[in-house]
Coordinates of C-alpha atoms and ligand atoms in Angstrom, one line a residue:
X1289 CA 0.0 0.0 0.0
X1290 CA 1.3 3.4 -1.0
X1291 CA 1.8 6.4 1.4
X1292 CA 0.3 9.7 0.4
X1293 CA 1.0 13.2 1.3
X1294 CA -2.0 15.5 0.6
X1295 CA -0.4 18.9 0.5
X1296 CA -2.0 22.1 1.5
X1297 CA -5.6 20.9 1.6
X1298 CA -8.2 23.2 3.3
X1299 CA -9.7 21.3 6.3
X1300 CA -13.4 21.8 7.2
X1301 CA -12.4 24.4 9.8
X1302 CA -10.8 26.6 7.1
X1303 CA -7.1 25.9 8.0
X1304 CA -4.9 24.8 5.1
X1305 CA -2.3 22.1 6.0
X1306 CA -0.7 18.8 4.9
X1307 CA -2.2 15.4 5.7
X1308 CA -0.1 12.3 5.7
X1309 CA -1.5 8.8 5.1
X1310 CA 0.3 5.5 5.8
X1311 CA -1.0 2.0 6.1
X1312 CA -4.6 3.1 5.9
X1313 CA -4.3 5.7 8.7
X1314 CA -3.8 9.4 9.1
X1315 CA -0.3 9.8 10.5
X1316 CA 2.0 12.6 11.7
X1317 CA 4.4 12.3 8.8
X1318 CA 5.4 9.9 6.2
X1319 CA 8.4 9.1 4.0
X1320 CA 8.6 8.4 0.3
X1321 CA 5.0 9.3 -0.2
X1322 CA 3.1 10.0 -3.4
X1323 CA 2.3 13.7 -3.2
X1324 CA -1.1 15.1 -4.1
X1325 CA -1.1 18.8 -4.6
X1326 CA -4.3 19.9 -2.8
X1327 CA -3.9 23.7 -2.8
X1328 CA -7.3 25.2 -3.1
X1329 CA -9.0 21.9 -2.5
X1330 CA -11.3 21.1 0.4
X1331 CA -10.7 18.0 2.5
X1332 CA -13.7 16.3 4.1
X1333 CA -14.1 13.1 6.0
X1334 CA -15.3 10.4 3.6
X1335 CA -19.0 10.9 2.9
X1336 CA -21.5 8.4 4.4
X1337 CA -24.9 7.8 2.7
X1338 CA -27.7 6.6 4.9
X1339 CA -30.0 5.7 2.1
X1340 CA -28.8 4.0 -1.1
X1341 CA -30.7 1.6 -3.4
X1342 CA -28.2 -0.7 -4.9
X1343 CA -30.8 -3.0 -6.5
X1344 CA -28.7 -6.2 -6.0
X1345 CA -30.1 -8.8 -5.6
X1346 CA -32.9 -8.7 -8.1
X1347 CA -32.7 -5.7 -10.4
X1348 CA -29.1 -5.9 -11.7
X1349 CA -30.3 -4.3 -14.9
X1350 CA -30.8 -1.1 -13.0
X1351 CA -27.8 -1.1 -10.7
X1352 CA -25.4 -3.6 -9.1
X1353 CA -23.3 -3.4 -5.9
X1354 CA -20.3 -2.8 -8.2
X1355 CA -21.8 0.0 -10.3
X1356 CA -23.4 1.6 -7.3
X1357 CA -20.2 1.4 -5.3
X1358 CA -18.4 3.1 -8.2
X1359 CA -21.0 5.9 -8.4
X1360 CA -20.7 6.3 -4.6
X1361 CA -16.9 6.6 -4.7
X1362 CA -17.1 9.1 -7.5
X1363 CA -19.5 11.1 -5.4
X1364 CA -17.0 11.2 -2.5
X1365 CA -18.6 8.5 -0.4
X1366 CA -16.6 5.9 1.6
X1367 CA -19.7 4.1 3.1
X1368 CA -23.2 3.6 1.9
X1369 CA -26.2 2.0 3.6
X1370 CA -27.9 -0.3 1.2
X1371 CA -31.7 -0.3 1.4
X1372 CA -33.6 -3.6 1.9
X1373 CA -36.2 -3.4 -0.9
X1374 CA -34.3 -5.8 -3.1
X1375 CA -35.6 -9.0 -4.6
X1376 CA -35.5 -11.1 -2.5
X1377 CA -36.0 -8.5 0.3
X1378 CA -33.1 -8.2 2.7
X1379 CA -35.2 -9.6 5.6
X1380 CA -32.9 -12.4 6.8
X1381 CA -29.3 -12.9 7.8
X1382 CA -28.3 -14.8 4.6
X1383 CA -29.3 -11.9 2.4
X1384 CA -27.7 -9.1 4.3
X1385 CA -24.5 -11.1 4.6
X1386 CA -24.5 -11.6 0.8
X1387 CA -24.9 -7.9 0.2
X1388 CA -22.2 -7.1 2.7
X1389 CA -19.8 -9.7 1.2
X1390 CA -20.4 -8.4 -2.3
X1391 CA -19.7 -4.9 -1.1
X1392 CA -16.4 -6.1 0.4
X1393 CA -15.4 -7.9 -2.7
X1394 CA -15.9 -4.8 -4.9
X1395 CA -14.0 -2.8 -2.2
X1396 CA -14.8 0.7 -3.5
X1397 CA -17.0 1.7 -0.5
X1398 CA -18.1 0.0 2.6
X1399 CA -21.6 -1.3 1.9
X1400 CA -23.5 -1.6 5.1
X1401 CA -26.8 -3.4 4.6
X1402 CA -30.0 -2.1 6.0
X1403 CA -32.4 -4.9 7.1
X1404 CA -36.1 -4.9 6.4
X1405 CA -38.4 -4.3 9.4
X1406 CA -41.0 -6.7 8.3
X1407 CA -40.9 -10.0 6.3
X1408 CA -41.1 -9.2 2.6
X1409 CA -41.8 -5.6 3.4
X1410 CA -45.4 -6.7 4.0
X1411 CA -45.9 -4.5 7.1
X1412 CA -47.2 -7.5 9.1
X1413 CA -44.6 -9.8 10.7
X1414 CA -41.3 -8.7 12.0
X1415 CA -38.3 -9.8 10.0
X1416 CA -35.3 -11.6 11.6
X1417 CA -34.0 -8.4 13.2
X1418 CA -31.9 -10.2 15.8
X1419 CA -30.4 -12.6 13.4
X1420 CA -29.4 -9.8 11.0
X1421 CA -27.9 -7.9 13.9
X1422 CA -25.8 -10.9 14.9
X1423 CA -24.8 -11.7 11.3
X1424 CA -21.5 -10.9 9.8
X1425 CA -23.1 -7.7 8.4
X1426 CA -24.0 -6.5 12.0
X1427 CA -27.1 -4.7 10.9
X1428 CA -28.1 -1.8 13.1
X1429 CA -30.5 0.1 10.8
X1430 CA -33.8 -1.5 9.8
X1431 CA -36.2 0.0 7.2
X1432 CA -39.1 -1.0 5.0
X1433 CA -38.2 2.0 2.8
X1434 CA -40.5 2.3 -0.2
X1435 CA -43.2 1.2 2.2
X1436 CA -44.3 2.6 5.5
X1437 CA -44.4 0.5 8.6
X1438 CA -48.0 1.7 9.0
X1439 CA -49.3 -0.6 11.7
X1440 CA -48.6 1.2 15.0
X1441 CA -48.3 -2.1 16.9
X1442 CA -45.7 -3.5 14.5
X1443 CA -43.8 -0.3 14.7
X1444 CA -43.8 -0.4 18.5
X1445 CA -42.6 -4.0 18.5
X1446 CA -39.8 -3.2 16.1
X1447 CA -38.7 -0.2 18.2
X1448 CA -38.7 -2.4 21.3
X1449 CA -36.7 -5.1 19.6
X1450 CA -33.8 -3.0 18.3
X1451 CA -33.3 -1.3 21.6
X1452 CA -31.4 -4.4 22.8
X1453 CA -28.5 -3.7 20.4
X1454 CA -28.9 0.1 20.0
X1455 CA -30.5 -0.3 16.6
X1456 CA -32.7 2.2 14.9
X1457 CA -35.8 2.0 12.8
X1458 CA -35.6 4.2 9.7
X1459 CA -39.2 5.0 8.8
X1460 CA -40.5 5.8 5.3
X1461 CA -43.2 8.1 6.7
X1462 CA -46.2 7.8 4.5
X1463 CA -49.7 6.9 5.7
X1464 CA -50.7 4.5 2.8
X1465 CA -54.4 5.2 3.3
X1466 CA -53.8 8.9 2.5
X1467 CA -51.8 8.3 -0.6
X1468 CA -53.8 5.8 -2.6
X1469 CA -53.2 6.4 -6.2
X1470 CA -51.1 9.5 -5.4
X1471 CA -48.8 10.8 -8.2
X1472 CA -47.4 14.1 -6.9
X1473 CA -47.5 16.6 -4.1
X1474 CA -51.1 17.6 -3.2
X1475 CA -51.5 21.3 -3.8
X1476 CA -52.1 24.0 -6.4
X1477 CA -49.9 22.2 -9.0
X1478 CA -51.7 18.8 -8.6
X1479 CA -55.1 20.5 -9.0
X1480 CA -53.9 22.3 -12.1
X1481 CA -52.4 19.1 -13.7
X1482 CA -55.3 16.9 -12.6
X1483 CA -52.9 14.4 -11.0
X1484 CA -53.9 12.7 -7.7
X1485 CA -52.2 14.4 -4.8
X1486 CA -50.0 13.2 -2.0
X1487 CA -50.9 15.3 1.0
X1488 CA -48.1 16.5 3.4
X1489 CA -50.2 15.2 6.3
X1490 CA -49.6 11.6 5.2
X1491 CA -45.9 12.2 6.1
X1492 CA -46.4 14.4 9.1
X1493 CA -48.9 12.3 10.9
X1494 CA -46.6 9.2 10.8
X1495 CA -43.6 11.2 12.0
X1496 CA -45.7 12.5 15.0
X1497 CA -47.0 9.0 15.8
X1498 CA -43.6 7.4 15.5
X1499 CA -41.9 10.1 17.6
X1500 CA -44.5 9.4 20.3
X1501 CA -43.9 5.6 20.0
X1502 CA -40.1 6.1 20.2
X1503 CA -40.6 8.2 23.4
X1504 CA -42.9 5.6 24.9
X1505 CA -40.5 2.7 24.2
X1506 CA -37.3 4.7 24.8
X1507 CA -35.9 3.7 21.5
X1508 CA -34.3 5.4 18.5
X1509 CA -36.3 6.5 15.4
X1510 CA -34.8 7.8 12.2
X1511 CA -37.0 9.5 9.6
X1512 CA -36.1 8.9 6.0
X1513 CA -36.3 11.6 3.3
X1514 CA -38.2 14.3 5.2
X1515 CA -40.0 16.5 2.6
X1516 CA -42.4 19.0 4.1
X1517 CA -42.3 22.1 6.3
X1518 CA -44.8 20.5 8.6
X1519 CA -42.5 17.5 9.1
X1520 CA -39.8 19.9 10.2
X1521 CA -42.1 21.4 12.8
X1522 CA -43.0 18.0 14.1
X1523 CA -39.3 17.1 14.3
X1524 CA -38.5 20.3 16.1
X1525 CA -41.2 19.6 18.6
X1526 CA -40.0 16.0 19.2
X1527 CA -36.4 17.0 19.6
X1528 CA -37.4 19.7 21.9
X1529 CA -39.0 17.1 24.1
X1530 CA -35.8 15.0 24.1
X1531 CA -37.2 12.2 22.0
X1532 CA -34.5 10.2 20.3
X1533 CA -35.3 11.0 16.7
X1534 CA -33.0 11.8 13.8
X1535 CA -33.9 12.8 10.3
X1536 CA -32.5 13.0 6.8
X1537 CA -33.2 15.1 3.7
X1538 CA -32.4 14.3 0.1
X1539 CA -30.5 16.7 -2.2
X1540 CA -33.4 16.7 -4.6
X1541 CA -35.8 17.9 -1.9
X1542 CA -33.3 20.7 -1.2
X1543 CA -33.4 21.9 -4.8
X1544 CA -36.4 20.9 -6.8
X1545 CA -40.1 21.7 -6.5
X1546 CA -43.4 20.2 -7.6
X1547 CA -43.6 22.7 -10.5
X1548 CA -41.4 20.3 -12.4
X1549 CA -44.3 17.8 -12.6
X1550 CA -45.9 20.1 -15.2
X1551 CA -43.3 18.7 -17.6
X1552 CA -44.9 15.3 -17.2
X1553 CA -41.3 14.0 -17.4
X1554 CA -41.2 10.9 -15.0
X1555 CA -37.6 11.7 -14.2
X1556 CA -39.2 14.1 -11.6
X1557 CA -41.4 11.4 -10.1
X1558 CA -40.1 10.5 -6.7
X1559 CA -41.4 9.2 -3.3
X1560 CA -41.9 11.4 -1.3
X1561 CA -42.8 13.8 -4.1
X1562 CA -41.1 17.0 -4.9
X1563 CA -42.9 19.7 -2.7
X1564 CA -43.3 23.4 -2.8
X1565 CA -40.8 26.2 -2.7
X1566 CA -41.9 27.0 0.9
X1567 CA -41.1 23.4 1.8
X1568 CA -37.7 23.6 0.2
X1569 CA -36.9 26.7 2.2
X1570 CA -38.0 25.0 5.5
X1571 CA -35.9 21.9 4.7
X1572 CA -32.8 24.0 4.0
X1573 CA -33.2 25.9 7.3
X1574 CA -33.8 22.7 9.2
X1575 CA -30.7 21.2 7.8
X1576 CA -28.8 24.3 8.7
X1577 CA -30.0 24.4 12.3
X1578 CA -29.7 20.7 12.9
X1579 CA -33.4 19.8 13.1
X1580 CA -32.6 17.6 10.1
X1581 CA -29.4 15.8 11.0
X1582 CA -28.1 14.5 7.7
X1583 CA -28.2 14.6 3.9
X1584 CA -29.1 11.2 2.4
X1585 CA -29.3 10.6 -1.3
X1586 CA -32.1 8.1 -1.7
X1587 CA -30.2 7.1 -4.8
X1588 CA -32.9 5.2 -6.7
X1589 CA -31.7 3.8 -10.0
X1590 CA -34.4 2.6 -12.4
X1591 CA -34.2 0.8 -15.7
X1592 CA -35.2 2.7 -18.8
X1593 CA -38.6 0.9 -19.2
X1594 CA -39.5 1.9 -15.7
X1595 CA -38.8 5.6 -16.3
X1596 CA -39.3 6.3 -20.0
X1597 CA -43.0 5.8 -19.9
X1598 CA -46.1 7.8 -19.0
X1599 CA -46.0 9.5 -15.6
X1600 CA -48.6 7.3 -13.9
X1601 CA -46.8 4.1 -14.9
X1602 CA -43.3 5.2 -14.0
X1603 CA -41.5 4.1 -10.8
X1604 CA -40.6 6.8 -8.3
X1605 CA -37.0 7.6 -7.7
X1606 CA -33.9 9.5 -8.9
X1607 CA -30.2 8.9 -9.1
X1608 CA -28.3 10.8 -6.4
X1609 CA -24.8 9.5 -5.4
X1610 CA -22.7 11.4 -8.0
X1611 CA -24.5 14.7 -7.6
X1612 CA -25.2 14.9 -3.9
X1613 CA -22.3 17.0 -2.7
X1614 CA -22.6 19.5 -5.7
X1615 CA -26.3 20.0 -4.9
X1616 CA -25.5 20.6 -1.2
X1617 CA -22.8 23.1 -2.2
X1618 CA -25.3 24.9 -4.4
X1619 CA -28.2 24.9 -2.0
X1620 CA -26.5 25.2 1.4
X1621 CA -22.9 26.5 1.0
X1622 CA -23.3 29.0 -1.8
X1623 CA -26.4 30.3 0.0
X1624 CA -24.4 30.8 3.2
X1625 CA -26.6 28.4 5.2
X1626 CA -23.9 25.9 5.9
X1627 CA -20.1 26.1 6.2
X1628 CA -17.8 23.3 5.3
X1629 CA -17.7 22.1 8.9
X1630 CA -21.5 21.8 8.6
X1631 CA -21.1 19.9 5.3
X1632 CA -18.7 17.5 7.0
X1633 CA -21.2 17.0 9.8
X1634 CA -24.4 16.5 7.8
X1635 CA -22.8 14.3 5.1
X1636 CA -20.2 12.3 7.2
X1637 CA -20.2 12.6 11.0
X1638 CA -23.9 12.6 11.6
X1639 CA -24.9 9.9 9.1
X1640 CA -22.1 7.7 10.4
X1641 CA -23.3 8.2 14.0
X1642 CA -26.9 7.5 13.1
X1643 CA -26.0 4.3 11.3
X1644 CA -23.6 3.1 14.0
X1645 CA -20.6 3.3 11.6
X1646 CA -18.2 5.4 13.7
X1647 CA -16.5 2.3 15.1
X1648 CA -17.5 3.3 18.7
X1649 CA -19.5 0.7 20.6
X1650 CA -23.1 1.3 21.4
X1651 CA -24.6 -0.4 24.5
X1652 CA -21.3 -2.0 25.1
X1653 CA -21.5 -4.2 22.0
X1654 CA -19.4 -4.1 18.8
X1655 CA -20.8 -1.9 16.2
X1656 CA -21.5 -2.6 12.5
X1657 CA -19.5 -4.8 10.2
X1658 CA -18.1 -1.8 8.3
X1659 CA -15.0 0.0 9.3
X1660 CA -15.0 3.3 11.1
X1661 CA -16.5 6.3 9.2
X1662 CA -17.4 9.9 10.1
X1663 CA -14.4 10.2 12.3
X1664 CA -12.4 13.4 12.8
X1665 CA -9.5 14.2 10.4
X1666 CA -6.9 13.5 13.0
X1667 CA -3.7 11.4 13.5
X1668 CA -4.5 7.8 14.3
X1669 CA -7.9 7.8 12.5
X1670 CA -8.6 5.7 9.5
X1671 CA -7.9 7.6 6.3
X1672 CA -11.4 7.8 4.9
X1673 CA -11.2 11.0 2.9
X1674 CA -12.8 13.1 0.2
X1675 CA -11.0 15.8 -1.7
X1676 CA -13.2 18.3 -3.4
X1677 CA -12.5 21.1 -5.9
X1678 CA -15.1 23.6 -4.8
X1679 CA -14.4 26.1 -7.6
X1680 CA -14.7 23.6 -10.5
X1681 CA -17.9 23.6 -12.4
X1682 CA -19.3 20.6 -14.4
X1683 CA -22.4 19.8 -16.4
X1684 CA -24.3 16.7 -15.6
X1685 CA -24.6 14.3 -18.6
X1686 CA -26.5 11.1 -17.9
X1687 CA -24.1 9.0 -20.1
X1688 CA -21.2 10.3 -18.1
X1689 CA -22.4 8.8 -14.8
X1690 CA -21.1 5.5 -13.4
X1691 CA -24.6 4.2 -12.5
X1692 CA -26.2 1.8 -14.9
X1693 CA -29.4 3.8 -14.9
X1694 CA -29.9 7.2 -16.4
X1695 CA -32.6 8.7 -14.3
X1696 CA -30.9 11.9 -13.1
X1697 CA -33.1 15.0 -12.8
X1698 CA -30.1 17.2 -13.3
X1699 CA -29.2 16.4 -17.0
X1700 CA -27.7 19.5 -18.6
X1701 CA -27.4 21.3 -15.3
X1702 CA -24.1 23.0 -14.4
X1703 CA -23.1 22.3 -10.8
X1704 CA -20.4 23.4 -8.5
X1705 CA -17.8 21.1 -7.0
X1706 CA -16.0 18.1 -8.4
X1707 CA -14.6 15.1 -6.4
X1708 CA -10.9 15.0 -7.1
X1709 CA -10.1 12.0 -4.9
X1710 CA -11.7 9.6 -2.5
X1711 CA -9.7 7.4 -0.1
X1712 CA -11.0 4.3 1.6
X1713 CA -8.7 3.3 4.5
X1714 CA -5.8 5.0 2.8
X1715 CA -6.4 3.5 -0.6
X1716 CA -7.6 5.8 -3.4
X1717 CA -10.9 4.7 -4.9
X1718 CA -11.0 7.9 -6.9
X1719 CA -7.9 9.8 -8.1
X1720 CA -7.8 12.8 -10.5
X1721 CA -11.6 12.4 -10.6
X1722 CA -11.4 8.9 -12.0
X1723 CA -12.5 5.6 -10.3
X1724 CA -9.6 3.3 -9.5
X1725 CA -10.8 -0.1 -10.9
Ligands
DOR373 O1 -38.5 7.4 -4.9 C1 -38.3 6.4 -4.2 N1 -37.7 5.4 -4.8 N2 -38.6 6.4 -3.0 C2 -38.6 5.3 -2.2 O2 -38.9 5.4 -1.1 C3 -38.2 4.0 -2.8 C4 -37.3 4.3 -4.0 C5 -37.0 3.1 -4.8 O3 -36.8 2.0 -4.3 O4 -37.0 3.2 -6.0

């Protein structure tokens, strides 16, 4: 393994200095190192994604663990949490172990599987949470994402179960009874377009219910892809009461609005739907003040036939891994809402903490099967790093992305910030903007 000297990089706190890497760790100094001139570049702890759909097993025509890992590394990530809505569903130890092993074999990012909450995502019977937690993958996050755990009794039992190993239930907050046939955000736009609406209350009511359940049980709740101003208010209330709830927002909900549905281009169809400009403003403010803890991509690759069709027939979801940091720079840094320390927190430290990936033990037991992420940029820590050129501009071209799928909503858009290098435990997975293997 080579040694690296990253020269003159600007750390999240704004100081510019050198960083030496040897045997996978950040060290005081190193000899005979490969020098990377990082003058003018920003150094961040390797990004961590709480919410990635890698589609393997089952839909390898849309994405594989290998292509998704490459997209992640190119986006500056060193760890991603792989969602459970695969085929078969990741609801048993054998499946999460398979995903974890395949991630290790590819070796471009640490792939930390998320286990399903209920068998087959059917919302009725709990999956093998304990067996998944004890497996080689050491699952700590459980989610039926794509589906809401809508039965309050099932949600309560799941929260109780994961308490034993400091696990967390990541809820896709959507009351299914309120979103039957829904195609887009319910509001002025949906009325004009004649598309069935998806009311904000369907999300907000579940977050409020689950926060109360988490308080009752004394367990940890995480809310996936928060999308409305009302959800922010509920989260603020819950956190104010000391309830153990965390939340994520996607880059697309920080930038795009429901007016895009007027194009009838299914690339803009996503679950939860794009909301209003007022919601976008509230989400940005909540991410800035910490009410929303983390940015998570909800990277949702879909095969052409599932997206290049009429709106109603299209699957919801957008690519996100390769554009996440640039969107955050545009919406949060360039607007003055977040500094780079804030970016490091919302895209690395906080998601790693929520997913139990920091390598610290929770409840006295070993944490997840992945290495330590979201750690400080300090001597002795694993060299999981992202080097960003904040002044570079690039234009998104779907064919230029590493993902198998092409469903990016940003085609043709010029974005700030390129990933120059990504290091996973001291090994470059991206160098000079190119994936290594
Ligand atoms: O848009 C979405 N796509 N939202 C989800 O919750 C699921 C995801 C998918 O799996 O495609």
